[in-house]
């Protein structure tokens, strides 16, 4: 019998080992069940291939027509063209490449391969399959995102790999390649690795997955996989072919119908939908929906605990699996001891905290934010001692990294670019050097987080005392640097705080001052708090802009006090800090003369969010917001907001702006951000969702709290693709870009992107950075929203 979730938790010793990775509900499992209509052999035992070798290692053609790529697990030098210090580098790639004479593959909509990785001892057997097209639309695109698919495999067995390519431009295919990265040595790995390929087929199926646009996938329902509240609206969406078709809600245990309805027609600006509405059914329990040939998995109807507690465990599992410098059973041994930071004659080892993403790099601020979220979530679980204790335990691991990376004079180790495993021996060529800064913004943010955690610790007096001490010190360090450099002191390009605006700086500093006042009651922090908050609110649109239809919109923020460039987030996202600063100020100073002004600022923001939600109906996601048509002309902000772009980005900005919904002659609303190389929406939605949950809590506004929960529902299946984007939670979850660790229960990727310059969701099976890359910061934001919903 299948194990219950409680049995899986027990088998993991309550997340002291990773949760078992389930594949029964995975997209890849479902793809293998589809009927193949036609097939064309590119290579098999009877059809020799024409692949040639590229990169490091070597390629052999075996006697039985197999391909065998092989190489050492590491190299004594960086690949050609890599930075001298190996920043964000692996050790090269081994390629098998077939040149193709502009073949038209449009009659085929998927590719199938059989591959056998000999990657013993590596935590993940990962390969890349790439396509090049020279037709009407070129592949890859200018950012090398399109046409690249990464696959996580099971080592030492044959893997059946299916890639649906229905939306891949393929009218003139010129190249197909199969490769793997040299990811570096692990303590359990062998010196050499290899990959065998024995067949490649082009296939045609009748109903490929929908990967673009707002209309629901024809194969699945768009519904909230984690369930519905008993007293709230309960809807699911289907393709318009299901309009007026009867549907049933069935009891998961008895299989008997408990509610029957007919799918109604709904037309919005996004298209025509069939809506399954079962809002009138309120009985707590476990159920599933059935309409036509579609049957959902079981989901609960119940309270917030029933819906979201399992996702806390799973998010926590993902965070645990991303520990750096710690042996994760079944994943990797102790890692990255040779990532070092130097300052003033001192050297520290920068391993600890949690890896930032699928590339196992490290960012102090990400770890700090996740640590705060763990303590925030723990505060809601005091009646659940096992989960409470495990959240605190993981939080203490993160807090240790906050302590470890301080040099004690304002300088701290902040980040390191690692896309590899290292040998752990300090002094080797594979070492990475962490970046070191005395940077006001990061010290403000860390001081606020340290104070926040201090206020919530109840069982570790030494840690509590130390966090208070360093919060006071870090705030003073930040003030000193701000006095020297002003607020425009910037970290180097790769820091995750690089895109910080003036208004967000004020928000962060105000949050920090509010927390320091709360834990010290020192009046000097009150003065800093009110000053920073006044500056932040000077960046908020409070008078309102008027749309062509006469509607006035206020409450959103600009990047600075000039109020010309609207604050956007397109990758990293910290929109919630504006509301967090207001919330903590109101807690710190409930009798302050400006309290009513702060409350009004929260109201304005909440009203703005409620005004723009209808633009994406019937989906629950928060739109990206307003853009000014001339923002691309402001060099200073444009270069900060958009990374790794060239002049084409300014042309594309104008094209993407035109895809938005006109509000007036100067302003358009985009459902998805204007973005270029870095794409993916989950961090943006979760940050905005956290802003809504804070605002909803302050205002006691159920609608804002429901909008916050809607961001979780979008990620967990109430999207056009019917996919859960949290692996192992809900249904129909797909492989993600987790190159070195492989799939981990609870992982959440950067998120849904758009195709080129469009403004509609695009979620191909293609598994690539940045949109499919797993991101530990998203797990922290998830926990922070759930904490508010459970309060």
PDB file of N, CA and C in Angstrom, residues 4-20 309-310 312-321 323 326 328-329 374 384-395:
ATOM      1  N   UNK A   4       1.316   6.747   3.767  1.00  0.00           N
ATOM      2  CA  UNK A   4       0.697   8.027   4.073  1.00  0.00           C
ATOM      3  C   UNK A   4       1.794   9.068   4.253  1.00  0.00           C
ATOM      4  N   UNK A   5       1.395  10.337   4.232  1.00  0.00           N
ATOM      5  CA  UNK A   5       2.398  11.383   4.427  1.00  0.00           C
ATOM      6  C   UNK A   5       3.031  11.274   5.812  1.00  0.00           C
ATOM      7  N   UNK A   6       2.251  10.915   6.811  1.00  0.00           N
ATOM      8  CA  UNK A   6       2.793  10.758   8.159  1.00  0.00           C
ATOM      9  C   UNK A   6       3.842   9.648   8.190  1.00  0.00           C
ATOM     10  N   UNK A   7       3.605   8.564   7.455  1.00  0.00           N
ATOM     11  CA  UNK A   7       4.593   7.480   7.400  1.00  0.00           C
ATOM     12  C   UNK A   7       5.867   7.928   6.700  1.00  0.00           C
ATOM     13  N   UNK A   8       5.713   8.770   5.672  1.00  0.00           N
ATOM     14  CA  UNK A   8       6.901   9.293   4.986  1.00  0.00           C
ATOM     15  C   UNK A   8       7.703  10.224   5.898  1.00  0.00           C
ATOM     16  N   UNK A   9       7.000  11.034   6.687  1.00  0.00           N
ATOM     17  CA  UNK A   9       7.693  11.894   7.650  1.00  0.00           C
ATOM     18  C   UNK A   9       8.464  11.058   8.664  1.00  0.00           C
ATOM     19  N   UNK A  10       7.822  10.015   9.143  1.00  0.00           N
ATOM     20  CA  UNK A  10       8.485   9.146  10.107  1.00  0.00           C
ATOM     21  C   UNK A  10       9.711   8.487   9.493  1.00  0.00           C
ATOM     22  N   UNK A  11       9.605   8.038   8.252  1.00  0.00           N
ATOM     23  CA  UNK A  11      10.743   7.398   7.571  1.00  0.00           C
ATOM     24  C   UNK A  11      11.895   8.372   7.381  1.00  0.00           C
ATOM     25  N   UNK A  12      11.588   9.652   7.318  1.00  0.00           N
ATOM     26  CA  UNK A  12      12.637  10.668   7.159  1.00  0.00           C
ATOM     27  C   UNK A  12      13.186  11.144   8.507  1.00  0.00           C
ATOM     28  N   UNK A  13      12.757  10.492   9.591  1.00  0.00           N
ATOM     29  CA  UNK A  13      13.103  10.948  10.949  1.00  0.00           C
ATOM     30  C   UNK A  13      12.737  12.415  11.125  1.00  0.00           C
ATOM     31  N   UNK A  14      11.565  12.754  10.645  1.00  0.00           N
ATOM     32  CA  UNK A  14      11.045  14.117  10.693  1.00  0.00           C
ATOM     33  C   UNK A  14      12.047  15.110  10.107  1.00  0.00           C
ATOM     34  N   UNK A  15      12.378  14.798   8.874  1.00  0.00           N
ATOM     35  CA  UNK A  15      13.218  15.660   8.019  1.00  0.00           C
ATOM     36  C   UNK A  15      14.648  15.771   8.534  1.00  0.00           C
ATOM     37  N   UNK A  16      15.184  14.677   9.039  1.00  0.00           N
ATOM     38  CA  UNK A  16      16.630  14.575   9.223  1.00  0.00           C
ATOM     39  C   UNK A  16      17.241  13.737   8.107  1.00  0.00           C
ATOM     40  N   UNK A  17      16.386  13.235   7.264  1.00  0.00           N
ATOM     41  CA  UNK A  17      16.727  12.692   5.950  1.00  0.00           C
ATOM     42  C   UNK A  17      15.717  13.283   4.969  1.00  0.00           C
ATOM     43  N   UNK A  18      16.061  13.415   3.686  1.00  0.00           N
ATOM     44  CA  UNK A  18      15.090  13.970   2.731  1.00  0.00           C
ATOM     45  C   UNK A  18      13.868  13.079   2.587  1.00  0.00           C
ATOM     46  N   UNK A  19      12.711  13.708   2.386  1.00  0.00           N
ATOM     47  CA  UNK A  19      11.509  12.956   2.068  1.00  0.00           C
ATOM     48  C   UNK A  19      11.701  12.192   0.760  1.00  0.00           C
ATOM     49  N   UNK A  20      11.113  11.013   0.702  1.00  0.00           N
ATOM     50  CA  UNK A  20      11.113  10.217  -0.527  1.00  0.00           C
ATOM     51  C   UNK A  20      10.471  11.018  -1.659  1.00  0.00           C
ATOM     52  N   UNK A 309      -0.800  22.825   6.148  1.00  0.00           N
ATOM     53  CA  UNK A 309       0.230  22.313   7.055  1.00  0.00           C
ATOM     54  C   UNK A 309       1.196  21.364   6.345  1.00  0.00           C
ATOM     55  N   UNK A 310       0.694  20.494   5.479  1.00  0.00           N
ATOM     56  CA  UNK A 310       1.592  19.578   4.754  1.00  0.00           C
ATOM     57  C   UNK A 310       2.589  20.353   3.909  1.00  0.00           C
ATOM     58  N   UNK A 312       3.933  23.143   4.657  1.00  0.00           N
ATOM     59  CA  UNK A 312       4.997  23.632   5.541  1.00  0.00           C
ATOM     60  C   UNK A 312       6.074  22.564   5.679  1.00  0.00           C
ATOM     61  N   UNK A 313       5.651  21.328   5.955  1.00  0.00           N
ATOM     62  CA  UNK A 313       6.611  20.228   6.065  1.00  0.00           C
ATOM     63  C   UNK A 313       7.416  20.085   4.773  1.00  0.00           C
ATOM     64  N   UNK A 314       6.730  20.182   3.643  1.00  0.00           N
ATOM     65  CA  UNK A 314       7.415  19.955   2.375  1.00  0.00           C
ATOM     66  C   UNK A 314       8.357  21.113   2.030  1.00  0.00           C
ATOM     67  N   UNK A 315       7.941  22.343   2.303  1.00  0.00           N
ATOM     68  CA  UNK A 315       8.850  23.477   2.119  1.00  0.00           C
ATOM     69  C   UNK A 315      10.069  23.333   3.015  1.00  0.00           C
ATOM     70  N   UNK A 316       9.824  22.892   4.246  1.00  0.00           N
ATOM     71  CA  UNK A 316      10.923  22.688   5.185  1.00  0.00           C
ATOM     72  C   UNK A 316      11.864  21.594   4.691  1.00  0.00           C
ATOM     73  N   UNK A 317      11.312  20.551   4.089  1.00  0.00           N
ATOM     74  CA  UNK A 317      12.151  19.492   3.512  1.00  0.00           C
ATOM     75  C   UNK A 317      13.084  20.050   2.442  1.00  0.00           C
ATOM     76  N   UNK A 318      12.542  20.878   1.544  1.00  0.00           N
ATOM     77  CA  UNK A 318      13.359  21.477   0.491  1.00  0.00           C
ATOM     78  C   UNK A 318      14.462  22.345   1.091  1.00  0.00           C
ATOM     79  N   UNK A 319      14.106  23.157   2.083  1.00  0.00           N
ATOM     80  CA  UNK A 319      15.111  24.008   2.724  1.00  0.00           C
ATOM     81  C   UNK A 319      16.211  23.149   3.343  1.00  0.00           C
ATOM     82  N   UNK A 320      15.831  22.103   4.050  1.00  0.00           N
ATOM     83  CA  UNK A 320      16.813  21.193   4.647  1.00  0.00           C
ATOM     84  C   UNK A 320      17.739  20.602   3.582  1.00  0.00           C
ATOM     85  N   UNK A 321      17.155  20.163   2.465  1.00  0.00           N
ATOM     86  CA  UNK A 321      17.961  19.562   1.400  1.00  0.00           C
ATOM     87  C   UNK A 321      18.947  20.553   0.789  1.00  0.00           C
ATOM     88  N   UNK A 323      20.733  22.636   2.513  1.00  0.00           N
ATOM     89  CA  UNK A 323      21.795  22.997   3.459  1.00  0.00           C
ATOM     90  C   UNK A 323      23.159  22.917   2.777  1.00  0.00           C
ATOM     91  N   UNK A 326      26.796  20.689   4.986  1.00  0.00           N
ATOM     92  CA  UNK A 326      26.159  19.701   5.857  1.00  0.00           C
ATOM     93  C   UNK A 326      25.874  18.459   5.019  1.00  0.00           C
ATOM     94  N   UNK A 328      23.781  15.751   3.520  1.00  0.00           N
ATOM     95  CA  UNK A 328      22.369  15.452   3.337  1.00  0.00           C
ATOM     96  C   UNK A 328      22.263  13.991   2.899  1.00  0.00           C
ATOM     97  N   UNK A 329      21.745  13.129   3.757  1.00  0.00           N
ATOM     98  CA  UNK A 329      21.732  11.694   3.432  1.00  0.00           C
ATOM     99  C   UNK A 329      21.055  11.423   2.086  1.00  0.00           C
ATOM    100  N   UNK A 374      11.272  30.970   8.774  1.00  0.00           N
ATOM    101  CA  UNK A 374      11.160  29.763   9.592  1.00  0.00           C
ATOM    102  C   UNK A 374      10.672  30.097  10.996  1.00  0.00           C
ATOM    103  N   UNK A 384       1.786  22.143  17.731  1.00  0.00           N
ATOM    104  CA  UNK A 384       2.248  21.001  16.939  1.00  0.00           C
ATOM    105  C   UNK A 384       3.731  20.832  17.231  1.00  0.00           C
ATOM    106  N   UNK A 385       4.093  20.214  18.364  1.00  0.00           N
ATOM    107  CA  UNK A 385       5.484  20.253  18.837  1.00  0.00           C
ATOM    108  C   UNK A 385       6.502  19.671  17.876  1.00  0.00           C
ATOM    109  N   UNK A 386       6.133  18.642  17.110  1.00  0.00           N
ATOM    110  CA  UNK A 386       7.104  18.071  16.173  1.00  0.00           C
ATOM    111  C   UNK A 386       7.458  19.079  15.079  1.00  0.00           C
ATOM    112  N   UNK A 387       6.442  19.713  14.488  1.00  0.00           N
ATOM    113  CA  UNK A 387       6.710  20.686  13.428  1.00  0.00           C
ATOM    114  C   UNK A 387       7.348  21.943  14.001  1.00  0.00           C
ATOM    115  N   UNK A 388       6.867  22.395  15.155  1.00  0.00           N
ATOM    116  CA  UNK A 388       7.456  23.575  15.786  1.00  0.00           C
ATOM    117  C   UNK A 388       8.950  23.355  16.047  1.00  0.00           C
ATOM    118  N   UNK A 389       9.281  22.230  16.651  1.00  0.00           N
ATOM    119  CA  UNK A 389      10.683  21.958  16.970  1.00  0.00           C
ATOM    120  C   UNK A 389      11.551  21.868  15.734  1.00  0.00           C
ATOM    121  N   UNK A 390      11.001  21.257  14.675  1.00  0.00           N
ATOM    122  CA  UNK A 390      11.809  21.094  13.450  1.00  0.00           C
ATOM    123  C   UNK A 390      12.021  22.440  12.746  1.00  0.00           C
ATOM    124  N   UNK A 391      11.003  23.332  12.771  1.00  0.00           N
ATOM    125  CA  UNK A 391      11.168  24.663  12.204  1.00  0.00           C
ATOM    126  C   UNK A 391      12.214  25.456  12.974  1.00  0.00           C
ATOM    127  N   UNK A 392      12.185  25.365  14.309  1.00  0.00           N
ATOM    128  CA  UNK A 392      13.169  26.075  15.128  1.00  0.00           C
ATOM    129  C   UNK A 392      14.573  25.527  14.878  1.00  0.00           C
ATOM    130  N   UNK A 393      14.674  24.206  14.784  1.00  0.00           N
ATOM    131  CA  UNK A 393      15.984  23.589  14.525  1.00  0.00           C
ATOM    132  C   UNK A 393      16.575  24.100  13.213  1.00  0.00           C
ATOM    133  N   UNK A 394      15.747  24.152  12.162  1.00  0.00           N
ATOM    134  CA  UNK A 394      16.247  24.630  10.872  1.00  0.00           C
ATOM    135  C   UNK A 394      16.543  26.122  10.952  1.00  0.00           C
ATOM    136  N   UNK A 395      15.704  26.864  11.700  1.00  0.00           N
ATOM    137  CA  UNK A 395      15.965  28.286  11.871  1.00  0.00           C
ATOM    138  C   UNK A 395      17.281  28.541  12.556  1.00  0.00           C
TER     139      UNK A 395
END
